[in-house]
Coordinates of C-alpha atoms in Angstrom, one line a residue:
Chain L
M1 CA -96.3 63.4 57.2
K2 CA -95.6 65.3 54.0
R3 CA -95.1 63.2 50.9
A4 CA -92.2 63.8 48.6
L5 CA -94.5 63.8 45.6
P6 CA -97.1 66.5 45.9
G7 CA -100.7 66.3 44.6
F8 CA -101.4 62.8 45.7
G9 CA -104.8 63.6 47.2
L10 CA -106.0 65.7 44.3
S11 CA -104.9 63.3 41.6
L12 CA -106.3 60.2 43.4
G13 CA -109.6 62.0 43.8
F14 CA -109.6 62.9 40.2
T15 CA -108.8 59.4 39.1
L16 CA -111.5 57.9 41.2
V17 CA -114.2 60.3 40.0
Y18 CA -113.1 59.9 36.4
L19 CA -113.1 56.1 36.6
S20 CA -116.5 56.1 38.4
L21 CA -118.2 58.2 35.8
L22 CA -116.7 56.4 32.9
V23 CA -116.5 52.8 34.0
L24 CA -118.1 52.1 37.3
L25 CA -121.4 54.0 36.9
P26 CA -122.5 52.5 33.6
L27 CA -121.5 49.0 34.8
S28 CA -123.2 49.3 38.1
G29 CA -126.3 50.5 36.2
L30 CA -126.1 47.3 34.3
V31 CA -126.0 45.2 37.4
F32 CA -128.8 47.2 39.0
K33 CA -131.0 46.7 36.0
S34 CA -130.5 43.0 36.0
S35 CA -131.5 42.8 39.6
A36 CA -135.1 43.1 38.4
L37 CA -134.8 39.4 37.8
D38 CA -134.8 37.0 40.7
L39 CA -132.0 34.5 40.9
G40 CA -133.8 31.6 39.3
Q41 CA -134.9 33.7 36.3
F42 CA -131.4 35.1 36.0
W43 CA -129.9 31.6 36.1
D44 CA -132.4 30.3 33.5
I45 CA -131.5 33.1 31.0
A46 CA -127.8 33.0 31.7
T47 CA -127.5 29.2 31.2
G48 CA -129.9 28.8 28.4
E49 CA -128.7 26.5 25.6
R50 CA -128.2 29.4 23.2
A51 CA -126.5 31.5 25.8
L52 CA -124.1 28.7 26.8
A53 CA -123.2 28.1 23.1
S54 CA -122.6 31.8 22.6
Y55 CA -120.2 32.0 25.5
R56 CA -118.3 29.1 24.1
V57 CA -118.0 30.7 20.7
S58 CA -117.2 34.2 22.1
F59 CA -114.6 33.2 24.7
G60 CA -113.2 30.3 22.7
A61 CA -112.7 32.3 19.5
S62 CA -111.3 35.3 21.4
L63 CA -108.8 33.1 23.3
L64 CA -107.7 31.4 20.1
A65 CA -107.4 34.7 18.2
A66 CA -105.4 36.3 21.1
A67 CA -103.1 33.3 21.2
I68 CA -102.5 33.5 17.4
N69 CA -101.9 37.2 17.7
A70 CA -99.4 36.6 20.6
F71 CA -97.4 34.2 18.5
F72 CA -97.4 36.1 15.1
G73 CA -97.5 39.5 16.7
L74 CA -94.3 38.7 18.5
I75 CA -92.7 37.8 15.1
V76 CA -94.0 40.9 13.5
A77 CA -92.8 43.2 16.3
W78 CA -89.4 41.4 16.3
V79 CA -88.9 41.9 12.6
L80 CA -90.1 45.5 12.7
V81 CA -87.7 46.4 15.6
R82 CA -84.7 44.3 14.7
Y83 CA -84.2 44.3 10.9
P84 CA -83.9 47.5 8.9
F85 CA -85.4 46.9 5.5
P86 CA -86.8 49.2 2.8
G87 CA -90.4 50.1 3.5
R88 CA -90.2 49.3 7.2
R89 CA -92.0 52.5 8.1
F90 CA -94.8 51.6 5.7
V91 CA -95.2 48.2 7.1
D92 CA -95.1 49.6 10.6
S93 CA -98.0 51.9 9.8
L94 CA -99.9 49.0 8.3
V95 CA -100.0 47.4 11.7
D96 CA -102.3 50.2 13.0
L97 CA -104.8 49.8 10.3
P98 CA -107.1 47.5 12.2
F99 CA -107.3 50.2 14.9
A100 CA -108.5 52.8 12.4
L101 CA -110.7 50.8 10.0
P102 CA -114.4 50.7 10.9
T103 CA -115.0 47.2 12.1
A104 CA -117.9 46.7 9.8
V105 CA -115.7 47.5 6.8
A106 CA -113.2 44.9 8.1
G107 CA -115.9 42.3 8.5
I108 CA -117.4 42.8 5.1
T109 CA -114.0 42.8 3.5
L110 CA -112.9 39.6 5.3
A111 CA -116.2 37.9 4.5
T112 CA -115.9 38.7 0.8
L113 CA -112.3 37.4 0.8
Y114 CA -113.0 34.2 2.6
A115 CA -116.4 33.4 1.1
D116 CA -116.5 30.4 -1.3
T117 CA -116.2 32.7 -4.2
G118 CA -113.6 35.1 -2.6
W119 CA -109.9 35.2 -3.5
I120 CA -108.8 33.3 -0.4
G121 CA -112.0 31.2 0.1
R122 CA -111.6 29.9 -3.4
Q123 CA -108.2 28.5 -2.6
L124 CA -109.3 26.9 0.7
E125 CA -112.5 25.4 -0.6
P126 CA -110.8 22.4 -2.4
L127 CA -109.0 21.7 0.9
G128 CA -112.3 21.3 2.6
L129 CA -111.7 24.4 4.7
K130 CA -114.7 26.8 5.1
V131 CA -113.8 30.0 6.8
A132 CA -116.5 32.5 6.1
F133 CA -119.8 31.9 8.0
T134 CA -118.3 29.4 10.4
P135 CA -116.6 29.8 13.8
L136 CA -113.3 29.8 12.0
G137 CA -114.4 33.1 10.3
I138 CA -114.9 34.6 13.8
V139 CA -111.4 33.7 14.7
V140 CA -110.1 35.3 11.5
A141 CA -111.9 38.5 12.2
L142 CA -110.9 38.6 15.9
T143 CA -107.3 38.0 14.9
F144 CA -107.4 40.9 12.4
I145 CA -108.6 43.4 15.0
G146 CA -106.3 42.2 17.8
L147 CA -103.0 42.3 16.0
P148 CA -102.0 45.9 16.7
F149 CA -102.4 45.4 20.5
V150 CA -99.7 42.7 20.6
V151 CA -97.3 44.4 18.2
R152 CA -97.6 47.8 19.8
T153 CA -97.1 46.5 23.3
L154 CA -94.1 44.4 22.4
Q155 CA -92.2 46.9 20.2
P156 CA -90.8 49.2 23.0
V157 CA -89.9 46.2 25.1
I158 CA -88.0 44.6 22.2
E159 CA -86.3 47.9 21.5
D160 CA -85.1 47.9 25.1
I161 CA -83.2 44.6 24.8
E162 CA -79.5 45.3 24.6
P163 CA -77.9 43.4 21.7
E164 CA -75.0 42.8 24.1
V165 CA -77.1 40.4 26.1
E166 CA -77.6 38.2 23.1
E167 CA -73.9 38.4 22.3
A168 CA -73.0 37.5 25.9
A169 CA -75.2 34.4 25.6
A170 CA -73.5 33.5 22.3
T171 CA -70.0 33.7 23.8
L172 CA -71.2 31.6 26.7
G173 CA -72.0 28.8 24.2
A174 CA -75.8 29.2 23.9
T175 CA -77.5 28.4 20.7
R176 CA -80.0 30.8 19.1
W177 CA -82.9 28.9 20.5
Q178 CA -81.4 28.7 24.0
T179 CA -80.7 32.5 23.8
F180 CA -84.3 33.1 22.8
R181 CA -85.8 30.7 25.3
R182 CA -83.7 31.5 28.4
V183 CA -82.5 35.1 27.8
L184 CA -84.9 37.0 25.6
L185 CA -88.3 35.4 26.2
P186 CA -88.3 36.0 30.0
G187 CA -87.8 39.7 29.4
I188 CA -90.5 39.9 26.8
F189 CA -93.0 37.7 28.5
P190 CA -94.8 40.2 30.8
A191 CA -95.3 42.5 27.8
L192 CA -96.5 39.6 25.7
L193 CA -99.0 38.8 28.3
T194 CA -100.2 42.4 28.3
G195 CA -100.6 42.3 24.6
F196 CA -102.4 39.0 24.8
T197 CA -104.8 40.4 27.4
L198 CA -105.5 43.5 25.4
A199 CA -106.1 41.6 22.2
F200 CA -108.3 39.1 24.2
S201 CA -110.4 41.8 25.8
R202 CA -110.8 43.6 22.6
A203 CA -111.9 40.3 20.9
I204 CA -114.5 39.6 23.6
G205 CA -116.2 42.9 23.0
E206 CA -115.9 42.9 19.3
Y207 CA -119.2 43.0 17.4
G208 CA -119.0 44.9 14.1
S209 CA -116.5 42.8 12.2
V210 CA -117.7 39.5 13.5
I211 CA -121.4 39.6 12.5
F212 CA -120.5 40.0 8.9
I213 CA -118.3 36.9 8.7
A214 CA -119.8 34.7 11.4
G215 CA -122.9 33.5 9.6
N216 CA -124.6 34.0 13.1
M217 CA -126.1 30.5 13.3
P218 CA -127.6 30.0 16.7
L219 CA -125.6 27.3 18.7
I220 CA -122.8 27.3 16.2
S221 CA -121.5 30.7 15.2
E222 CA -123.4 33.1 17.3
I223 CA -121.4 35.4 19.6
T224 CA -122.7 36.6 22.9
P225 CA -122.8 40.3 21.9
L226 CA -125.0 39.4 19.0
L227 CA -127.3 37.4 21.2
I228 CA -127.6 40.5 23.4
I229 CA -128.5 42.6 20.4
S230 CA -131.1 40.1 19.2
K231 CA -132.7 40.1 22.7
L232 CA -132.8 43.9 22.6
E233 CA -134.5 43.8 19.2
Q234 CA -137.2 41.6 20.8
Y235 CA -137.5 44.3 23.6
D236 CA -136.2 41.7 26.1
V237 CA -134.1 44.3 27.8
I238 CA -133.9 42.4 31.1
G239 CA -132.7 39.3 29.3
A240 CA -130.1 41.3 27.5
T241 CA -128.8 42.8 30.7
A242 CA -128.6 39.4 32.3
L243 CA -126.4 38.1 29.5
A244 CA -124.3 41.3 29.7
C245 CA -123.8 40.7 33.4
V246 CA -122.5 37.2 32.8
M247 CA -120.1 38.5 30.2
L248 CA -119.0 41.3 32.5
F249 CA -118.4 38.9 35.2
I250 CA -116.4 36.3 33.1
S251 CA -114.4 39.1 31.5
F252 CA -113.5 40.6 34.8
A253 CA -112.5 37.3 36.3
L254 CA -110.3 36.5 33.3
L255 CA -108.7 39.9 33.2
L256 CA -108.0 39.7 36.9
A257 CA -106.4 36.3 36.5
V258 CA -104.2 37.4 33.6
N259 CA -103.3 40.5 35.6
G260 CA -102.2 38.4 38.5
L261 CA -100.2 36.2 36.2
Q262 CA -98.6 39.4 34.7
W263 CA -97.8 40.7 38.1
W264 CA -96.2 37.4 39.0
A265 CA -94.1 37.3 35.8
A266 CA -92.9 40.9 36.2
N267 CA -92.0 40.5 39.9
R268 CA -90.4 37.1 40.2
H269 CA -87.1 38.4 38.9
H270 CA -86.6 41.1 41.3
G271 CA -86.0 39.4 44.6
K272 CA -88.1 40.0 47.6
E273 CA -86.8 43.2 48.9
R274 CA -85.1 45.8 46.7
T275 CA -82.0 47.0 48.4
S276 CA -79.7 49.4 46.7
L277 CA -76.0 49.2 47.5
Chain C
M1 CA -53.8 30.2 24.4
S2 CA -52.2 32.4 21.9
I3 CA -54.1 34.6 19.5
E4 CA -52.8 35.2 16.0
I5 CA -54.3 38.1 14.0
H6 CA -53.2 38.3 10.4
G7 CA -54.0 41.0 7.9
V8 CA -57.4 41.8 9.4
G9 CA -59.4 44.5 7.8
K10 CA -62.9 45.8 8.4
R11 CA -65.1 48.5 6.9
F12 CA -68.4 49.9 7.9
G13 CA -69.7 51.5 4.7
S14 CA -67.0 53.9 3.7
F15 CA -65.5 54.1 7.2
V16 CA -62.3 52.0 7.6
A17 CA -62.4 50.5 11.1
L18 CA -59.4 48.3 10.7
D19 CA -56.7 48.3 8.1
D20 CA -54.4 45.3 7.7
V21 CA -53.9 44.7 11.4
N22 CA -51.3 42.1 12.4
L23 CA -50.9 41.1 16.0
H24 CA -49.6 38.1 17.9
I25 CA -50.6 37.6 21.5
P26 CA -48.7 34.9 23.2
T27 CA -50.2 32.6 25.8
G28 CA -50.7 34.0 29.3
E29 CA -50.2 37.6 28.4
L30 CA -52.4 40.5 29.5
V31 CA -52.6 42.8 26.5
A32 CA -54.2 46.3 26.4
L33 CA -55.6 47.6 23.2
L34 CA -55.3 51.4 23.7
G35 CA -56.5 54.2 21.5
P36 CA -59.0 57.0 21.1
S37 CA -62.6 56.3 20.3
G38 CA -63.1 55.2 16.8
C39 CA -59.6 53.8 16.4
G40 CA -60.9 50.3 15.8
K41 CA -59.9 48.7 19.1
T42 CA -63.3 47.5 20.0
T43 CA -63.9 46.2 16.5
L44 CA -60.7 44.2 16.7
L45 CA -61.8 42.7 20.0
R46 CA -65.2 41.9 18.6
I47 CA -63.6 40.2 15.6
I48 CA -61.4 38.1 17.9
A49 CA -64.6 37.1 19.8
G50 CA -66.5 36.3 16.6
M51 CA -69.2 38.8 17.1
E52 CA -68.1 40.7 14.0
T53 CA -66.6 39.2 10.9
A54 CA -63.5 40.6 9.3
D55 CA -63.6 41.6 5.6
A56 CA -60.1 40.4 5.1
G57 CA -57.5 38.4 7.0
H58 CA -57.4 35.5 9.4
I59 CA -57.7 34.9 13.1
S60 CA -56.3 31.8 14.8
L61 CA -56.7 30.8 18.4
A62 CA -54.1 28.5 19.9
G63 CA -52.8 27.8 16.4
E64 CA -56.2 26.7 15.1
E65 CA -57.8 28.6 12.3
A66 CA -60.8 30.4 13.8
T67 CA -61.9 33.0 11.2
Q68 CA -65.1 31.2 10.3
L69 CA -66.0 29.9 13.8
H70 CA -69.2 31.2 15.4
A71 CA -68.8 33.1 18.6
R72 CA -70.3 30.2 20.6
E73 CA -67.6 27.8 19.2
R74 CA -64.6 30.0 20.0
K75 CA -64.5 29.4 23.7
V76 CA -63.7 33.0 24.5
G77 CA -64.9 34.8 27.5
F78 CA -66.3 38.3 26.8
V79 CA -66.9 41.0 29.3
F80 CA -68.9 44.1 28.2
Q81 CA -68.5 47.7 29.3
H82 CA -72.1 47.7 30.4
Y83 CA -72.0 44.3 31.9
A84 CA -74.8 42.7 29.8
L85 CA -76.0 40.6 32.7
F86 CA -79.2 38.7 32.3
R87 CA -81.6 40.9 34.3
H88 CA -84.2 38.3 35.0
M89 CA -81.7 35.8 36.4
S90 CA -80.2 35.8 39.9
V91 CA -76.4 36.2 40.2
F92 CA -76.1 32.5 40.6
E93 CA -78.1 31.8 37.5
N94 CA -76.1 34.3 35.5
V95 CA -72.9 32.6 36.4
A96 CA -74.4 29.2 35.8
F97 CA -75.8 30.1 32.4
G98 CA -72.7 29.0 30.4
L99 CA -72.8 25.6 32.1
R100 CA -76.5 25.1 31.8
V101 CA -76.6 25.7 28.1
K102 CA -74.0 23.0 27.3
P103 CA -75.1 20.0 25.3
R104 CA -76.4 17.3 27.6
R105 CA -73.4 15.0 27.4
E106 CA -71.0 17.8 28.3
R107 CA -73.2 19.4 30.9
P108 CA -72.0 19.0 34.5
S109 CA -74.4 17.6 37.1
P110 CA -76.5 20.1 39.1
A111 CA -74.3 19.5 42.1
E112 CA -71.2 20.1 40.1
I113 CA -72.7 23.3 38.6
H114 CA -73.5 24.5 42.1
R115 CA -70.0 23.8 43.3
R116 CA -68.3 25.5 40.3
V117 CA -70.6 28.6 40.4
M118 CA -70.0 29.0 44.1
S119 CA -66.3 28.7 43.7
L120 CA -66.3 31.3 41.0
L121 CA -68.4 33.6 43.1
K122 CA -65.9 33.1 45.9
L123 CA -63.1 34.0 43.4
V124 CA -64.8 37.3 42.7
Q125 CA -65.5 37.7 46.4
L126 CA -69.3 37.9 45.9
D127 CA -70.5 34.5 47.0
W128 CA -72.8 36.3 49.5
L129 CA -74.8 37.9 46.7
A130 CA -75.7 34.6 44.9
E131 CA -79.4 35.0 45.4
R132 CA -79.6 38.7 44.4
Y133 CA -80.6 40.1 41.1
P134 CA -78.3 42.3 38.9
S135 CA -80.5 45.3 39.6
Q136 CA -79.6 45.1 43.3
L137 CA -75.9 45.3 42.7
S138 CA -73.5 48.2 42.4
G139 CA -71.6 48.7 39.1
G140 CA -68.4 47.2 40.4
Q141 CA -70.2 44.2 41.7
R142 CA -72.0 43.7 38.4
Q143 CA -68.8 43.8 36.5
R144 CA -67.2 41.2 38.8
I145 CA -70.3 39.0 38.3
A146 CA -69.9 39.5 34.5
L147 CA -66.4 38.3 34.8
A148 CA -67.3 35.3 36.9
R149 CA -69.9 34.4 34.2
A150 CA -67.4 34.7 31.5
L151 CA -64.9 32.5 33.4
A152 CA -67.5 29.8 34.1
V153 CA -67.1 28.2 30.7
E154 CA -63.3 28.0 31.2
P155 CA -62.5 30.2 28.2
R156 CA -59.1 29.9 26.5
V157 CA -59.1 33.7 26.0
L158 CA -60.6 36.4 28.1
L159 CA -61.7 39.5 26.2
L160 CA -62.7 42.7 28.0
D161 CA -64.3 45.7 26.3
E162 CA -63.6 48.8 28.4
P163 CA -64.4 46.7 31.4
F164 CA -64.1 49.6 33.9
G165 CA -65.3 52.3 31.6
A166 CA -68.7 52.7 33.4
L167 CA -67.3 52.7 36.9
D168 CA -66.1 55.6 39.1
A169 CA -62.4 56.3 39.5
K170 CA -61.8 54.7 42.8
V171 CA -63.6 51.4 42.0
R172 CA -61.9 51.4 38.6
K173 CA -58.5 51.5 40.2
E174 CA -59.3 48.7 42.6
L175 CA -60.9 46.5 40.0
R176 CA -58.0 46.8 37.6
R177 CA -55.5 45.7 40.1
W178 CA -57.8 42.9 41.1
L179 CA -58.1 41.9 37.4
R180 CA -54.3 41.8 37.1
R181 CA -54.1 39.3 40.1
L182 CA -57.0 37.3 38.7
H183 CA -55.3 37.1 35.3
D184 CA -52.2 35.7 36.9
E185 CA -54.1 33.1 38.8
M186 CA -56.3 31.9 35.9
H187 CA -53.6 31.2 33.3
V188 CA -55.6 32.6 30.4
S189 CA -54.6 35.1 27.7
S190 CA -56.5 38.3 28.2
V191 CA -57.0 41.2 25.9
F192 CA -58.7 44.4 27.2
V193 CA -59.7 47.5 25.4
T194 CA -59.3 50.8 27.0
H195 CA -59.0 54.5 26.1
D196 CA -57.4 55.2 29.5
Q197 CA -53.7 55.3 29.1
E198 CA -53.1 55.0 32.9
E199 CA -55.1 51.8 33.0
A200 CA -53.2 50.3 30.1
L201 CA -49.8 51.3 31.5
E202 CA -50.6 50.0 35.0
V203 CA -52.2 46.7 34.2
A204 CA -50.9 45.3 30.9
D205 CA -47.9 43.2 30.1
R206 CA -48.0 44.7 26.7
V207 CA -49.7 47.7 25.2
V208 CA -51.0 47.9 21.6
V209 CA -51.5 51.5 20.7
M210 CA -54.0 52.0 17.9
N211 CA -55.1 54.9 15.8
R212 CA -57.3 55.1 12.7
G213 CA -57.7 51.4 12.3
R214 CA -53.9 50.7 12.4
I215 CA -51.5 49.7 15.1
E216 CA -49.1 52.5 15.9
Q217 CA -46.9 50.7 18.4
I218 CA -46.7 47.5 20.3
G219 CA -44.5 47.3 23.4
T220 CA -44.3 47.0 27.1
P221 CA -45.9 49.9 29.1
D222 CA -42.4 51.2 29.7
E223 CA -41.4 51.1 26.0
V224 CA -44.5 52.8 24.7
Y225 CA -44.3 55.5 27.3
S226 CA -40.6 56.3 27.3
N227 CA -40.0 55.5 23.7
P228 CA -43.0 56.4 21.5
V229 CA -42.4 55.7 17.9
S230 CA -44.7 58.4 16.6
P231 CA -46.1 61.8 17.6
F232 CA -49.5 60.2 18.0
V233 CA -48.3 57.7 20.6
Y234 CA -46.4 60.5 22.3
R235 CA -49.5 62.7 22.6
F236 CA -51.8 59.8 23.5
L237 CA -49.7 58.5 26.3
G238 CA -49.8 61.3 28.7
D239 CA -49.5 65.1 28.5
V240 CA -46.9 66.5 26.3
N241 CA -45.5 69.9 25.2
V242 CA -45.1 70.1 21.5
F243 CA -42.7 72.7 20.2
H244 CA -42.8 73.9 16.6
S245 CA -39.6 74.5 14.8
R246 CA -39.0 78.1 15.8
L247 CA -39.0 77.4 19.5
H248 CA -37.5 74.0 19.0
G249 CA -34.7 75.7 17.1
A250 CA -34.1 77.9 20.1
W251 CA -34.0 74.9 22.4
A252 CA -31.9 72.8 20.0
D253 CA -29.6 75.8 20.1
V254 CA -29.4 76.1 23.8
S255 CA -29.4 72.6 24.8
R256 CA -26.7 71.7 22.3
E257 CA -27.2 68.0 22.5
P258 CA -30.8 67.2 23.2
P259 CA -31.0 63.7 24.4
E260 CA -33.0 61.3 22.2
A261 CA -32.9 63.8 19.3
D262 CA -32.5 62.1 15.9
E263 CA -31.3 63.3 12.6
A264 CA -34.2 65.7 12.2
T265 CA -32.8 68.0 14.9
Q266 CA -32.2 70.7 12.4
P267 CA -35.3 72.6 11.5
P268 CA -35.9 71.9 7.8
S269 CA -36.4 74.6 5.3
G270 CA -39.5 74.7 3.1
D271 CA -43.1 73.8 3.9
R272 CA -43.0 70.1 3.1
G273 CA -42.3 68.9 6.6
R274 CA -41.5 70.3 9.9
A275 CA -39.7 69.1 12.9
L276 CA -41.6 68.9 16.1
A277 CA -40.0 68.5 19.5
F278 CA -42.0 66.6 22.1
V279 CA -41.2 67.1 25.8
R280 CA -43.2 65.7 28.7
P281 CA -44.2 68.2 31.3
H282 CA -42.2 66.4 34.0
D283 CA -39.2 66.2 31.8
I284 CA -38.6 70.0 32.0
H285 CA -36.2 71.3 34.5
I286 CA -37.3 74.7 36.0
E287 CA -35.2 77.3 37.8
S288 CA -36.1 80.7 39.2
A289 CA -32.6 82.0 38.2
P290 CA -31.0 82.0 34.8
I291 CA -29.3 78.7 33.9
A292 CA -27.0 77.8 31.0
G293 CA -29.0 76.6 28.0
G294 CA -32.3 77.5 29.6
I295 CA -35.0 79.5 27.8
E296 CA -36.7 82.3 29.6
A297 CA -40.5 82.1 30.3
T298 CA -43.1 83.8 32.4
V299 CA -45.3 82.0 34.8
Q300 CA -48.9 82.3 33.8
D301 CA -50.7 80.0 36.1
L302 CA -50.1 77.5 38.9
H303 CA -52.4 74.5 39.7
T304 CA -51.8 72.2 42.6
I305 CA -53.1 68.7 41.9
G306 CA -52.4 66.5 44.9
P307 CA -48.7 66.0 45.3
L308 CA -47.9 67.7 42.0
V309 CA -47.9 71.3 40.8
R310 CA -48.6 72.1 37.2
V311 CA -47.1 75.3 36.0
E312 CA -48.1 77.1 32.8
L313 CA -45.5 79.3 31.4
A314 CA -45.4 81.5 28.3
H315 CA -42.3 81.8 26.1
A316 CA -42.9 84.2 23.3
S317 CA -46.3 83.1 22.0
E318 CA -45.9 79.5 23.0
L319 CA -47.4 78.0 26.1
V320 CA -45.3 75.5 28.0
E321 CA -46.6 73.1 30.7
V322 CA -44.2 72.0 33.4
E323 CA -45.0 69.5 36.2
L324 CA -43.0 69.3 39.3
T325 CA -43.3 68.1 42.9
R326 CA -44.8 70.2 45.5
E327 CA -41.6 70.3 47.5
R328 CA -39.7 71.6 44.5
A329 CA -42.3 74.2 43.7
D330 CA -42.3 75.4 47.3
A331 CA -38.5 75.7 47.2
L332 CA -38.7 77.8 44.0
H333 CA -41.4 80.1 45.4
L334 CA -43.1 80.3 42.0
Q335 CA -45.7 83.0 41.6
K336 CA -47.8 84.2 38.8
G337 CA -46.0 86.7 36.6
Q338 CA -42.6 85.6 37.8
R339 CA -39.8 84.8 35.3
A340 CA -38.3 81.3 35.2
W341 CA -35.8 79.4 33.1
L342 CA -36.6 76.1 31.5
K343 CA -34.4 73.3 30.2
P344 CA -35.6 70.0 28.9
R345 CA -34.2 66.8 30.3
Q346 CA -35.5 64.7 27.5
V347 CA -36.7 65.8 24.0
K348 CA -37.9 63.7 21.2
V349 CA -37.9 65.2 17.7
F350 CA -40.2 63.9 15.0
Q351 CA -40.2 65.0 11.4
V352 CA -43.8 65.4 10.5
A353 CA -45.9 66.3 7.5
E354 CA -47.9 69.4 8.1
E355 CA -51.3 67.6 8.0
A356 CA -50.3 65.2 10.7
L357 CA -50.0 68.1 13.1
E358 CA -53.7 68.4 13.4
E359 CA -54.2 64.8 14.3
G360 CA -55.9 63.9 17.5
G361 CA -54.3 63.3 20.8
S362 CA -53.9 65.5 23.8
G363 CA -51.1 68.0 24.0
I364 CA -50.8 71.7 24.0

């Protein structure tokens, strides 16, 4: 049977080849390399004390940073879309800065700012808060690099909300909070999840900015990518690939889960079958 | 619930949307705000609803001062042109929304909410769609759901902003009759905004014709149509032939006593003002043989529109449009290029300043 949209075979073939070359091939190479280890060895490396601590730091800090970004990114996106104010375009372009800035530069800048002697660190010190060279510093760096993902994902969706929907809710007696909670948030939620996922994945893979601010103390503020690098520096390539495989697996599982959640959020509002009348 | 609008004004920057508008809408009436786009009708409706604040003046609902009340406290139902349904909620949840967001002590029990929502859905004849989502409905169905949603909170006043504007002609006609019946059953005061004169004349108890932020005329559909107080109203409510003084002079001459003509019958001299004669196309008598007091014209074009025939004739340099029934047109055997004699049955003459001639409105 002929399809209404031509070029399906060709474009699907292209997509598969492209994805294979770019994503699948390097990743399978990684898995292949780690198969030089037998299961017991693999397990020992993957669950070493230092490795386990680094997973906790990596995934914990990433999750926290993504959550912070989801919350504040939503506010930033909302303000940028909804309220015209002088300098809005300028502020809008500021959001992209973490994309463009070399991550090392960001890391060094943040470390300088948040160190005991830095502008911000000096204010926090008397409060007993140490940011630079602690896990908290990692969260700060990951929040910095993740912000644009949330804001840029949300902006078009917020632009799409008709102001009438809010007005309708108001005439029906809903308070601002009820309008947000019941009317606006459900519409934004799938995009918020996407932004969260993007920020989260970016944070897991981040290396450059973190190593400057983290302090990199084993068991406390050492992220998995750094552990991989240090293994490589000791010519322990196999050990590094084993850790990389674990990261790959956890990331993939998490992304799959979030994707499923997203699919559920996007589809629960459209009924089972789509009939047009 | 009556609505009292007193001295309301609103500006958007330098644009005057409303200028000292006064209007009283008695309980139980269905009122149409009619006017061209940009005349301020929607702004007025939004001010009544509390979605926009007036720069000047007062609004009271049921005798209570409401100018400072927030939209959610005014207890008005609002229906939007583009429905503004909540996309992620089922039809049932859309209608139930107003009940679910009530403060706990006023909120009906779940069973009561279910009962009320279903009875509203029955009222709009869509109870079989309760589980669907707005994206699965047609435009007419969406608008009926929007109406049911607005009625769920038992509003004192129902406000509709071009409710049928986005629908096709047939559905629009059906829905407006249905709205009329609904209004009579619900015992609310309703105000709807429209730019469609046919809709306003057919449905409303009273029509408020607006232009440039002001009210031009308030009256029953019959009053505003047969007795327009200004050239604008005349032009806006249906097609009209406008004759400038020269031709009008000829007609004033031949028809001797034009019905409805006022003191301005004589064409004035000088450029300060001019008399304009307004004649509706169906108010012109047409004959294929000379008649006393008729002016001669040549048939330029004939259009048959359903049961009506619209004839365009030229008299000197002026174009005259005449509407007659098909039967009558057949009897006259009108053809292009043929000569015919015209005589107005009803003429209304306005003395107008020159600038006002260029004002909006349809006409020739």
